[in-house]
Coordinates of C-alpha atoms in Angstrom, one line a residue:
X1 CA 22.6 14.0 22.7
X2 CA 19.8 16.6 24.3
X3 CA 17.0 15.2 26.6
X4 CA 14.1 14.5 24.4
X5 CA 11.1 11.9 23.3
X6 CA 8.9 10.9 21.0
X7 CA 4.9 10.7 20.6
X8 CA 1.9 10.1 18.7
X9 CA 1.1 14.4 17.1
X10 CA -2.0 15.8 18.3
X11 CA -4.7 18.6 16.5
X12 CA -2.6 21.3 18.5
X13 CA 0.6 20.6 16.3
X14 CA -0.4 21.5 13.3
X15 CA 0.8 24.7 13.5
X16 CA 4.3 23.3 15.0
X17 CA 4.4 20.2 12.0
X18 CA 3.9 23.5 9.1
X19 CA 6.6 25.6 10.4
X20 CA 9.4 22.9 11.0
X21 CA 8.1 21.5 7.0
X22 CA 8.4 25.3 5.4
X23 CA 12.0 25.7 8.1
X24 CA 14.0 22.7 7.1
X25 CA 12.3 22.4 2.9
X26 CA 13.4 26.6 3.2
X27 CA 16.8 25.7 4.1
X28 CA 17.7 21.9 3.7
X29 CA 16.6 22.5 0.3
X30 CA 16.7 25.6 -1.4
X31 CA 18.5 24.6 -3.8
X32 CA 16.8 21.3 -4.4
X33 CA 13.0 22.5 -4.9
X34 CA 12.4 25.0 -7.2
X35 CA 12.3 28.9 -5.4
X36 CA 9.0 29.3 -6.6
X37 CA 7.9 25.8 -5.3
X38 CA 9.1 27.3 -1.8
X39 CA 8.4 30.3 -1.7
X40 CA 4.3 29.7 -2.9
X41 CA 4.7 26.8 0.3
X42 CA 2.1 28.4 3.2
X43 CA 1.9 27.7 6.5
X44 CA -1.7 28.0 7.6
X45 CA -2.4 25.4 4.3
X46 CA 0.4 22.8 6.0
X47 CA -1.2 22.5 9.8
X48 CA -4.2 22.1 7.6
X49 CA -2.5 19.0 6.1
X50 CA -1.3 18.0 9.0
X51 CA -4.1 18.4 11.2
X52 CA -6.3 16.2 9.2
X53 CA -3.3 14.0 9.0
X54 CA -3.1 13.6 12.9
X55 CA -7.6 13.9 12.8
X56 CA -8.1 11.6 10.2
X57 CA -6.1 9.6 9.0
X58 CA -6.8 7.4 6.1
X59 CA -6.3 4.5 7.8
X60 CA -4.9 2.7 11.3
X61 CA -1.1 2.2 10.4
X62 CA -1.0 5.8 9.6
X63 CA 0.3 8.2 11.7
X64 CA 2.0 11.2 12.3
X65 CA 4.8 11.1 15.0
X66 CA 6.6 14.5 17.1
X67 CA 10.5 14.5 18.2
X68 CA 10.0 17.7 21.5
X69 CA 13.3 18.8 22.8
X70 CA 13.3 18.7 26.8
X71 CA 15.1 21.0 28.6
X72 CA 13.7 24.4 30.6
X73 CA 10.6 24.4 28.3
X74 CA 9.9 21.7 26.1
X75 CA 9.7 22.7 22.2
X76 CA 8.1 20.6 18.8
X77 CA 11.5 20.1 17.0
X78 CA 11.0 17.9 14.3
X79 CA 8.0 15.2 13.1
X80 CA 7.6 12.1 10.8
X81 CA 4.6 11.2 9.2
X82 CA 4.5 6.9 8.7
X83 CA 1.9 4.1 7.1
X84 CA 2.0 1.1 5.3
X85 CA 4.2 1.6 1.4
X86 CA 2.1 2.3 -1.8
X87 CA 1.2 -0.8 -3.8
X88 CA 3.4 0.1 -6.6
X89 CA 6.7 0.4 -4.5
X90 CA 5.6 -3.7 -4.6
X91 CA 7.9 -4.8 -1.8
X92 CA 5.4 -6.2 0.5
X93 CA 4.8 -5.9 4.2
X94 CA 6.7 -2.5 4.4
X95 CA 5.8 0.5 5.5
X96 CA 7.4 3.7 4.5
X97 CA 8.1 7.3 5.4
X98 CA 6.2 10.1 4.1
X99 CA 8.3 12.5 5.7
X100 CA 11.0 12.5 8.3
X101 CA 12.1 16.3 9.1
X102 CA 14.1 17.7 12.1
X103 CA 14.3 21.2 11.9
X104 CA 17.5 22.3 11.0
X105 CA 18.9 24.3 14.5
X106 CA 18.2 21.6 16.1
X107 CA 19.5 19.0 13.8
X108 CA 22.7 16.1 15.0
X109 CA 21.1 15.8 19.4
X110 CA 19.3 12.2 18.7
X111 CA 15.9 13.6 17.9
X112 CA 16.0 11.8 13.9
X113 CA 17.2 8.4 15.8
X114 CA 14.3 8.7 18.2
X115 CA 12.1 9.5 15.0
X116 CA 13.3 6.3 13.7
X117 CA 13.1 4.0 16.5
X118 CA 10.0 4.9 16.9
X119 CA 9.0 4.9 13.8
X120 CA 10.5 1.4 13.8
X121 CA 8.0 0.1 16.7
X122 CA 5.1 0.6 14.9
X123 CA 6.9 -0.4 11.4
X124 CA 6.6 -4.1 13.6
X125 CA 4.3 -3.7 14.8
X126 CA 2.2 -3.8 12.0
X127 CA 4.1 -6.9 10.5
X128 CA 6.1 -4.8 8.8
X129 CA 9.4 -7.1 7.5
X130 CA 11.1 -4.0 6.0
X131 CA 10.9 0.4 5.6
X132 CA 11.4 3.1 2.6
X133 CA 12.3 5.9 2.6
X134 CA 12.8 8.9 -0.7
X135 CA 14.9 10.7 -0.2
X136 CA 16.5 13.6 -2.8
X137 CA 19.7 12.4 -4.5
X138 CA 21.2 15.1 -3.7
X139 CA 20.6 16.1 0.1
X140 CA 23.7 13.9 1.9
X141 CA 22.5 14.2 5.2
X142 CA 18.9 12.3 5.1
X143 CA 20.6 9.9 2.9
X144 CA 23.5 9.9 5.5
X145 CA 21.8 10.1 8.2
X146 CA 19.5 6.9 6.6
X147 CA 23.0 4.9 6.0
X148 CA 24.2 5.7 9.0
X149 CA 21.7 3.9 10.9
X150 CA 21.8 0.8 8.7
X151 CA 19.6 1.7 5.3
X152 CA 20.5 1.1 1.6
X153 CA 19.4 2.4 -1.5
X154 CA 17.9 -0.2 -3.4
X155 CA 18.0 1.0 -6.2
X156 CA 14.6 2.4 -7.7
X157 CA 15.0 6.0 -8.7
X158 CA 12.3 8.1 -9.1
X159 CA 12.2 12.4 -9.8
X160 CA 9.5 14.4 -8.9
X161 CA 8.3 17.7 -11.7
X162 CA 7.7 20.4 -9.4
X163 CA 7.3 23.4 -11.6
X164 CA 8.5 21.8 -14.9
X165 CA 12.0 21.3 -13.4
X166 CA 12.6 17.7 -13.0
X167 CA 13.8 16.4 -8.6
X168 CA 15.1 12.7 -8.7
X169 CA 15.4 10.9 -5.3
X170 CA 16.7 7.4 -4.7
X171 CA 15.1 5.0 -2.3
X172 CA 16.3 3.4 1.0
X173 CA 15.4 0.6 2.7
X174 CA 15.8 -1.3 5.4
X175 CA 15.0 -5.1 6.7
X176 CA 13.4 -4.8 10.1
X177 CA 14.1 -8.1 11.0
X178 CA 13.9 -11.5 10.9
X179 CA 15.3 -13.3 7.7
X180 CA 17.1 -10.3 4.9

């Protein structure tokens, strides 16, 4: 396991967050997401989005966390965007990931687990009893990571319309403690 830590994102992290999102989506989802969607992803637009998410979150329970690898130099290698679950999820007191990414070349070094742990701590502080995450059902790395941490599919499914291609997703959940 690599040395690393998780901290709240800062506005200056926006370029790294965009880079991580672009690289991860283009590698991990290249067979799922239509090519024109991946080709249209723009680093500057994504950086603007992430800067806004850090500076002007929609509420106090929305956070962006970054994973940093320590070594001779520090590298931002992953991030998580978290908040309360959408009301249409119909799961009371639930937190949710809107994004959980570790750049592929930095994977399997404990960064995803550190992000998961930090997210869980925030959800518990916010009074959440359950956490939710949507994952592409044909992206086994995300599903395997979450299930190895105790998350389970809960039967909910949806498909995202991406350039007239329906990309199926499965929802996973985990109890954050207390009675199941």
